[in-house]
Amino acid sequence: MVTWMVGSALAVAVYIVTYYSLLKGTSCRSDTSLKGKTAIVTGGNTGLGKVTALDLARRGARVILACRSKERAEPAVFDIRKRSNSNQVIFMHLNLACLKSVRTFAETFLKSEPRLHLLINNAGTGSNGQTADGFNLAWGVNHLGHFLLTNLLLDRLKQCAPSRIVVVSSVAYCLGKVDFNHLNAPGENSISAIWNYSISKLCNILFARELANRLEGTNVTSYSVHPGFVNTEIFRDFSVFFKFLLFPIALLFSKTPSDGAQTIIYCAVQEGIEKFSGRYFVDCKVRKVFPHARDDGMARKLWDVSERMAGLCNH
Ligand SMILES: NC(=O)c1ccc[n+]([C@@H]2O[C@H](COP(=O)([O-])OP(=O)(O)OC[C@H]3O[C@@H](n4cnc5c(N)ncnc54)[C@H](OP(=O)(O)O)[C@@H]3O)[C@@H](O)[C@H]2O)c1
Ligand SMILES: *[C@@H]1O[C@H](CO)[C@@H](O)[C@H](O)[C@H]1NC(C)=O
Ligand SMILES: CC(=O)N[C@H]1CO[C@H](CO)[C@@H](O)[C@@H]1O
């Protein structure tokens, strides 16, 4: 009995120490004020996006929550306004699974908002399915929609420099491999959903990298981020079986959204990281990626293919 109790106490202690030393992660300590700055957070109504939007609003930024659902976004706007004590938080409709919606959003934004200093490409999905334009959902939302959005807003970001783009990626990129012949096949089950998700997250890293190359000398910088394993709604559409498998792991080993958002916030506000433009951040630090995620040739090719798929080509 005593051994059993000592054993469990020890296990709990080891768990707590591990949690705080390895899993919880580092907090962003910067006290940068964002008064007079404007930020867009895609998917700012829940999970990591909502916590990020709240932090930026508390720093005085005008924050646009770019979300696909008015019903889900309005309570978040209300909540963030109350908690940040700011009325500079607004909702604008953006469905990243539809290129036309991305264009409409950009037009509306550019007409109604004179400034843009921070673009947080956060929205993401791990679900199967197709976009309105017939693309694989993860690819279409996580990469292509954000690719188009960023390009449409780029001139405004340049006019307002110094400004930043933060692309929320994932360590799942490790499993990804870009196959330009099969960018578009729809997935069928949770396994293929994870596979497709990984590819889109690899594209996020390559995109942030190529952006940085193209933006050299403009004072617009870009960063990709792995937030950690965070307890959010990201796999909401997974099968019951997968959720059942994930549940105990998530319970023990996931971060809260507030802890998970720290590196996103860091890349948005920390002074002096401009020299790391194009790099990948974990735990508020630059992290080296595997070779396939720092392949500049691949990043360039991905850019060209994405331009064509998003209908951005004028050459
Ligand atoms: N959670 C993790 O462990 C983890 C790990 C690594 C990376 N990430 C990344 O972190 C980012 C945020 O995810 P999260 O964990 O906070 O997940 P989440 O709670 O599911 O939030 C995802 C957000 O994306 C929005 N979204 C999904 N599809 C969209 C579309 N077609 N158009 C516009 N918005 C759309 C969702 O809107 P609705 O609420 O309307 O659905 C929601 O606001 C994602 O890019 C994800 O890949 C998460
Ligand atoms: C970039 O910022 C530096 C330092 O503030 C400034 O000297 C330079 O003119 C800026 N360049 C552009 C293209 O805005
Ligand atoms: C974008 C992409 O590579 N899609 C893949 C999604 O998953 C299916 C099933 O595994 C693959 O056939 C697709 O190529």
Coordinates of C-alpha atoms and ligand atoms in Angstrom, one line a residue:
M1 CA 0.0 0.0 0.0
V2 CA 2.7 2.5 1.0
T3 CA 4.9 1.5 -2.0
W4 CA 1.9 2.1 -4.2
M5 CA 1.2 5.5 -2.7
V6 CA 4.9 6.6 -2.9
G7 CA 4.9 5.2 -6.5
S8 CA 1.9 7.3 -7.5
A9 CA 3.1 10.4 -5.8
L10 CA 6.4 10.0 -7.6
A11 CA 4.7 9.5 -10.9
V12 CA 2.6 12.7 -10.4
A13 CA 5.7 14.6 -9.4
V14 CA 7.6 13.5 -12.5
Y15 CA 4.6 14.4 -14.6
I16 CA 4.3 17.9 -13.1
V17 CA 8.1 18.6 -13.5
T18 CA 8.0 17.3 -17.1
Y19 CA 4.9 19.4 -17.9
Y20 CA 6.4 22.6 -16.6
S21 CA 9.9 22.0 -17.9
L22 CA 9.1 20.5 -21.3
L23 CA 5.5 20.9 -22.3
K24 CA 4.2 24.3 -21.0
G25 CA 6.8 26.2 -23.1
T26 CA 8.2 29.7 -22.9
S27 CA 6.2 32.9 -22.5
C28 CA 6.6 35.9 -24.7
R29 CA 8.0 38.5 -22.4
S30 CA 8.0 41.5 -24.8
D31 CA 6.0 44.5 -23.6
T32 CA 5.8 46.0 -27.0
S33 CA 2.8 48.4 -27.4
L34 CA 0.7 48.2 -30.5
K35 CA -1.1 51.5 -30.2
G36 CA -1.9 52.8 -33.6
K37 CA -1.2 49.4 -35.3
T38 CA -3.7 47.3 -37.1
A39 CA -3.7 43.5 -37.1
I40 CA -5.6 40.8 -38.9
V41 CA -6.0 37.4 -37.2
T42 CA -7.5 34.7 -39.4
G43 CA -9.6 32.2 -37.5
G44 CA -9.5 34.6 -34.5
N45 CA -12.8 33.3 -33.0
T46 CA -11.4 30.3 -31.2
G47 CA -8.3 28.4 -30.1
L48 CA -4.9 29.9 -30.7
G49 CA -6.3 32.7 -32.9
K50 CA -8.6 34.0 -30.2
V51 CA -5.9 34.1 -27.5
T52 CA -3.5 35.8 -30.0
A53 CA -6.2 38.4 -30.9
L54 CA -6.8 39.1 -27.2
D55 CA -3.1 39.7 -26.6
L56 CA -2.8 42.0 -29.5
A57 CA -5.9 44.0 -28.5
R58 CA -4.5 44.3 -24.9
R59 CA -1.4 45.9 -26.4
G60 CA -3.6 48.5 -28.1
A61 CA -3.8 47.2 -31.6
R62 CA -6.9 47.5 -33.8
V63 CA -7.7 43.8 -34.4
I64 CA -9.7 42.4 -37.3
L65 CA -11.0 38.9 -36.7
A66 CA -11.2 37.3 -40.1
C67 CA -13.6 34.4 -39.7
R68 CA -15.9 32.3 -41.7
S69 CA -18.8 32.3 -39.3
K70 CA -20.5 35.4 -38.0
E71 CA -22.3 33.3 -35.4
R72 CA -19.0 32.0 -34.0
A73 CA -17.1 35.3 -34.4
E74 CA -19.4 37.7 -32.8
P75 CA -19.4 36.2 -29.3
A76 CA -15.5 36.2 -29.6
V77 CA -15.4 39.8 -30.6
F78 CA -17.6 40.7 -27.6
D79 CA -15.5 38.6 -25.2
I80 CA -12.2 40.1 -26.5
R81 CA -13.5 43.6 -26.3
K82 CA -14.6 43.1 -22.7
R83 CA -11.4 41.4 -21.6
S84 CA -9.0 43.8 -23.4
N85 CA -11.1 46.8 -22.5
S86 CA -10.9 48.0 -26.1
N87 CA -13.5 48.7 -28.7
Q88 CA -11.0 48.3 -31.5
V89 CA -11.9 44.7 -32.2
I90 CA -14.1 43.9 -35.2
F91 CA -15.3 41.0 -37.3
M92 CA -14.9 40.7 -41.1
H93 CA -16.1 37.7 -43.0
L94 CA -13.4 35.5 -44.6
N95 CA -13.9 31.9 -45.8
L96 CA -10.5 30.6 -46.7
A97 CA -12.0 27.6 -48.4
C98 CA -13.3 29.9 -51.2
L99 CA -10.9 32.1 -53.3
K100 CA -13.7 34.4 -54.2
S101 CA -14.3 35.1 -50.5
V102 CA -10.6 35.8 -50.0
R103 CA -10.8 38.4 -52.7
T104 CA -13.9 40.0 -51.4
F105 CA -12.4 40.1 -47.9
A106 CA -9.2 41.8 -49.2
E107 CA -11.3 44.3 -51.2
T108 CA -13.4 45.2 -48.2
F109 CA -10.5 45.4 -45.9
L110 CA -8.4 47.6 -48.3
K111 CA -11.3 50.0 -48.8
S112 CA -12.3 50.3 -45.1
E113 CA -8.9 50.1 -43.3
P114 CA -6.1 52.4 -44.1
R115 CA -3.4 50.5 -42.3
L116 CA -2.0 47.0 -41.8
H117 CA 1.0 46.1 -39.7
L118 CA 0.4 42.5 -38.6
L119 CA -1.1 39.6 -40.6
I120 CA -1.5 36.5 -38.6
N121 CA -2.2 33.5 -40.9
N122 CA -3.6 31.3 -38.1
A123 CA -6.8 29.6 -39.4
G124 CA -6.3 26.0 -40.1
T125 CA -8.2 22.7 -40.5
G126 CA -7.3 19.0 -40.2
S127 CA -10.5 17.9 -41.8
N128 CA -11.1 16.1 -45.0
G129 CA -13.1 17.6 -47.9
Q130 CA -12.9 20.1 -50.7
T131 CA -12.9 23.8 -51.0
A132 CA -15.4 25.7 -53.1
D133 CA -12.8 25.7 -55.9
G134 CA -12.3 22.0 -55.8
F135 CA -9.0 21.9 -53.9
N136 CA -8.2 19.5 -51.1
L137 CA -9.4 21.2 -47.9
A138 CA -6.2 21.3 -45.9
W139 CA -4.2 22.5 -48.8
G140 CA -6.9 25.0 -49.9
V141 CA -7.5 26.6 -46.4
N142 CA -4.1 26.2 -44.6
H143 CA -2.0 27.1 -47.6
L144 CA -3.7 28.4 -50.8
G145 CA -6.3 30.7 -49.2
H146 CA -3.6 32.3 -47.0
F147 CA -1.3 32.6 -50.0
L148 CA -3.8 34.6 -51.9
L149 CA -4.8 36.7 -48.9
T150 CA -1.2 37.6 -48.1
N151 CA -0.5 38.5 -51.7
L152 CA -3.6 40.7 -52.0
L153 CA -2.5 42.6 -48.8
L154 CA 1.2 42.8 -49.5
D155 CA 1.2 46.3 -50.9
R156 CA -0.6 47.6 -47.8
L157 CA 1.9 45.8 -45.5
K158 CA 4.8 47.4 -47.5
Q159 CA 3.2 50.9 -47.2
C160 CA 2.9 50.4 -43.4
A161 CA 6.4 48.9 -42.9
P162 CA 7.8 47.8 -40.5
S163 CA 5.2 45.1 -40.6
R164 CA 5.1 41.4 -40.2
I165 CA 3.4 38.2 -41.4
V166 CA 3.2 35.3 -39.1
V167 CA 2.3 31.9 -40.6
V168 CA 1.0 29.3 -38.0
S169 CA 2.5 26.0 -39.2
S170 CA 3.1 22.8 -37.2
V171 CA 5.8 20.3 -36.4
A172 CA 3.6 17.9 -38.5
Y173 CA 5.5 19.4 -41.5
C174 CA 8.1 16.7 -40.8
L175 CA 5.8 14.1 -42.3
G176 CA 5.0 16.3 -45.3
K177 CA 6.3 15.9 -48.8
V178 CA 5.2 18.2 -51.6
D179 CA 4.2 16.2 -54.7
F180 CA 3.3 18.7 -57.4
N181 CA 1.5 16.0 -59.4
H182 CA -1.0 15.2 -56.5
L183 CA -1.6 18.5 -54.8
N184 CA -5.2 18.1 -55.2
A185 CA -6.6 14.7 -54.5
P186 CA -9.3 14.6 -51.8
G187 CA -8.6 12.6 -48.7
E188 CA -10.9 9.9 -47.5
N189 CA -10.2 9.2 -43.9
S190 CA -8.4 10.4 -40.7
I191 CA -5.1 9.0 -41.8
S192 CA -5.1 10.7 -45.2
A193 CA -6.4 13.8 -43.4
I194 CA -3.3 13.9 -41.2
W195 CA -1.1 13.3 -44.3
N196 CA -2.7 16.1 -46.2
Y197 CA -2.5 18.3 -43.1
S198 CA 1.2 17.7 -42.8
I199 CA 1.7 18.7 -46.5
S200 CA -0.2 21.9 -46.0
K201 CA 1.9 22.7 -42.9
L202 CA 5.1 22.1 -44.8
C203 CA 3.8 24.5 -47.4
N204 CA 3.3 27.1 -44.6
I205 CA 7.0 26.9 -43.8
L206 CA 8.1 27.1 -47.4
F207 CA 5.8 30.0 -48.0
A208 CA 7.1 32.0 -45.1
R209 CA 10.6 31.4 -46.3
E210 CA 10.0 32.4 -49.9
L211 CA 8.0 35.5 -48.7
A212 CA 11.0 36.5 -46.7
N213 CA 13.3 36.2 -49.7
R214 CA 10.9 38.2 -51.9
L215 CA 10.4 40.9 -49.2
E216 CA 14.1 41.6 -48.6
G217 CA 14.7 45.3 -48.2
T218 CA 11.1 46.2 -47.7
N219 CA 11.0 46.0 -43.8
V220 CA 8.2 43.5 -44.1
T221 CA 9.3 40.3 -42.5
S222 CA 7.7 36.9 -42.2
Y223 CA 8.0 33.9 -39.8
S224 CA 6.5 30.5 -39.4
V225 CA 5.6 29.0 -36.0
H226 CA 4.9 25.7 -34.4
P227 CA 2.7 26.4 -31.4
G228 CA 3.2 23.1 -29.7
F229 CA 0.5 20.4 -29.0
V230 CA -2.4 22.5 -28.0
N231 CA -5.9 21.5 -26.7
T232 CA -8.1 23.2 -29.3
E233 CA -10.8 22.2 -31.7
I234 CA -8.4 21.5 -34.6
F235 CA -9.4 17.8 -35.0
R236 CA -13.0 18.4 -34.4
D237 CA -14.1 16.4 -37.5
F238 CA -12.0 13.3 -36.7
S239 CA -13.7 10.0 -36.3
V240 CA -14.8 9.0 -32.8
F241 CA -12.2 6.3 -32.8
F242 CA -9.4 8.8 -33.3
K243 CA -10.7 11.2 -30.8
F244 CA -10.9 8.4 -28.3
L245 CA -7.2 7.6 -29.0
L246 CA -6.2 11.3 -28.8
F247 CA -8.2 12.1 -25.7
P248 CA -5.9 10.8 -22.9
I249 CA -2.8 12.0 -24.8
A250 CA -4.4 15.5 -25.2
L251 CA -5.4 15.5 -21.5
L252 CA -1.9 14.7 -20.3
F253 CA 0.4 16.3 -22.9
S254 CA -1.3 19.3 -24.5
K255 CA -0.8 23.0 -23.7
T256 CA -3.6 25.4 -23.0
P257 CA -4.3 27.8 -25.9
S258 CA -2.8 30.7 -23.9
D259 CA 0.5 28.8 -23.6
G260 CA 0.3 27.7 -27.2
A261 CA -0.1 31.2 -28.6
Q262 CA 3.1 32.5 -27.0
T263 CA 5.3 31.9 -30.0
I264 CA 2.8 33.4 -32.4
I265 CA 2.7 36.5 -30.2
Y266 CA 6.5 36.5 -29.9
C267 CA 6.9 36.5 -33.7
A268 CA 4.3 39.3 -34.0
V269 CA 5.8 41.7 -31.4
Q270 CA 9.3 40.8 -30.2
E271 CA 11.8 43.5 -31.1
G272 CA 15.0 42.6 -32.9
I273 CA 14.0 39.3 -34.6
E274 CA 13.9 40.8 -38.1
K275 CA 17.2 39.2 -39.0
F276 CA 15.4 35.8 -38.7
S277 CA 12.9 36.7 -41.3
G278 CA 11.8 33.5 -43.1
R279 CA 12.7 31.2 -40.2
Y280 CA 10.7 28.8 -38.2
F281 CA 10.0 29.4 -34.5
V282 CA 9.2 27.0 -31.6
D283 CA 9.0 28.0 -28.0
C284 CA 9.9 31.6 -28.7
K285 CA 13.2 30.5 -30.4
V286 CA 14.4 30.0 -33.9
R287 CA 14.5 26.3 -34.7
K288 CA 16.3 24.7 -37.6
V289 CA 14.0 22.7 -39.9
F290 CA 14.7 19.5 -41.8
P291 CA 16.2 20.0 -45.3
H292 CA 13.0 19.5 -47.2
A293 CA 11.5 22.5 -45.4
R294 CA 14.5 24.8 -46.3
D295 CA 14.7 23.9 -49.9
D296 CA 14.6 27.3 -51.7
G297 CA 14.1 25.7 -55.1
M298 CA 11.0 23.9 -53.8
A299 CA 9.8 27.1 -52.1
R300 CA 10.0 29.0 -55.4
K301 CA 8.2 26.3 -57.3
L302 CA 5.5 26.1 -54.7
W303 CA 5.1 29.9 -55.1
D304 CA 4.7 29.6 -58.8
V305 CA 2.2 26.7 -58.6
S306 CA 0.3 28.5 -55.9
E307 CA 0.1 31.7 -58.0
R308 CA -1.4 29.7 -60.8
M309 CA -3.8 27.9 -58.6
A310 CA -5.0 31.0 -56.9
G311 CA -5.5 32.8 -60.2
L312 CA -2.8 35.4 -59.4
C313 CA -0.8 35.1 -62.6
N314 CA -0.4 38.2 -64.7
H315 CA 2.4 36.8 -66.8
Ligands
LIG1 N1 -3.8 22.6 -31.8 C1 -2.6 22.2 -32.0 O1 -2.1 21.3 -31.4 C2 -1.8 22.7 -33.2 C3 -0.5 22.3 -33.4 C4 0.2 22.8 -34.4 C5 -0.3 23.8 -35.2 N2 -1.6 24.2 -35.0 C6 -2.1 25.2 -35.9 O2 -2.7 26.3 -35.2 C7 -3.6 27.0 -36.0 C8 -4.9 27.3 -35.2 O3 -5.5 26.1 -34.9 P1 -6.2 25.8 -33.5 O4 -5.4 24.7 -32.8 O5 -6.5 27.0 -32.7 O6 -7.6 25.1 -34.0 P2 -9.1 25.5 -33.9 O7 -9.5 25.8 -32.5 O8 -9.8 24.5 -34.7 O9 -9.2 26.9 -34.7 C9 -9.1 26.9 -36.1 C10 -9.6 28.2 -36.6 O10 -9.5 28.2 -38.0 C11 -10.8 28.6 -38.6 N3 -11.1 28.1 -39.9 C12 -11.1 26.8 -40.3 N4 -11.5 26.7 -41.6 C13 -11.6 27.9 -42.0 C14 -12.0 28.5 -43.2 N5 -12.3 27.8 -44.3 N6 -12.0 29.9 -43.3 C15 -11.8 30.6 -42.3 N7 -11.4 30.2 -41.1 C16 -11.4 28.8 -41.0 C17 -11.8 28.1 -37.6 O11 -13.0 28.7 -37.7 P3 -14.4 28.0 -37.1 O12 -14.4 28.2 -35.7 O13 -15.5 28.8 -37.8 O14 -14.4 26.6 -37.5 C18 -11.1 28.5 -36.3 O15 -11.3 29.8 -36.0 C19 -3.9 26.1 -37.2 O16 -3.2 26.6 -38.3 C20 -3.3 24.8 -36.8 O17 -2.8 24.1 -37.9 C21 -2.4 23.7 -34.0
LIG2 C1 13.6 50.2 -43.4 O1 13.9 50.6 -42.1 C2 15.1 51.3 -41.9 C3 15.3 51.5 -40.4 O2 14.2 52.1 -39.8 C4 15.1 52.5 -42.7 O3 16.3 53.2 -42.6 C5 14.8 52.2 -44.2 O4 14.7 53.4 -45.0 C6 13.6 51.3 -44.3 N1 13.5 50.9 -45.7 C7 12.3 50.9 -46.4 C8 12.3 50.3 -47.8 O5 11.3 51.3 -45.9
LIG3 C1 -2.8 17.4 -51.0 C2 -2.6 15.9 -51.1 O1 -1.5 15.5 -51.2 N1 -3.6 15.2 -51.0 C3 -3.6 13.8 -50.5 C4 -4.7 13.6 -49.5 O2 -4.7 12.3 -49.1 C5 -5.0 11.4 -50.2 C6 -5.1 10.0 -49.6 O3 -4.0 9.7 -48.9 C7 -3.9 11.5 -51.2 O4 -4.2 10.6 -52.3 C8 -3.8 12.9 -51.7 O5 -2.7 13.0 -52.6

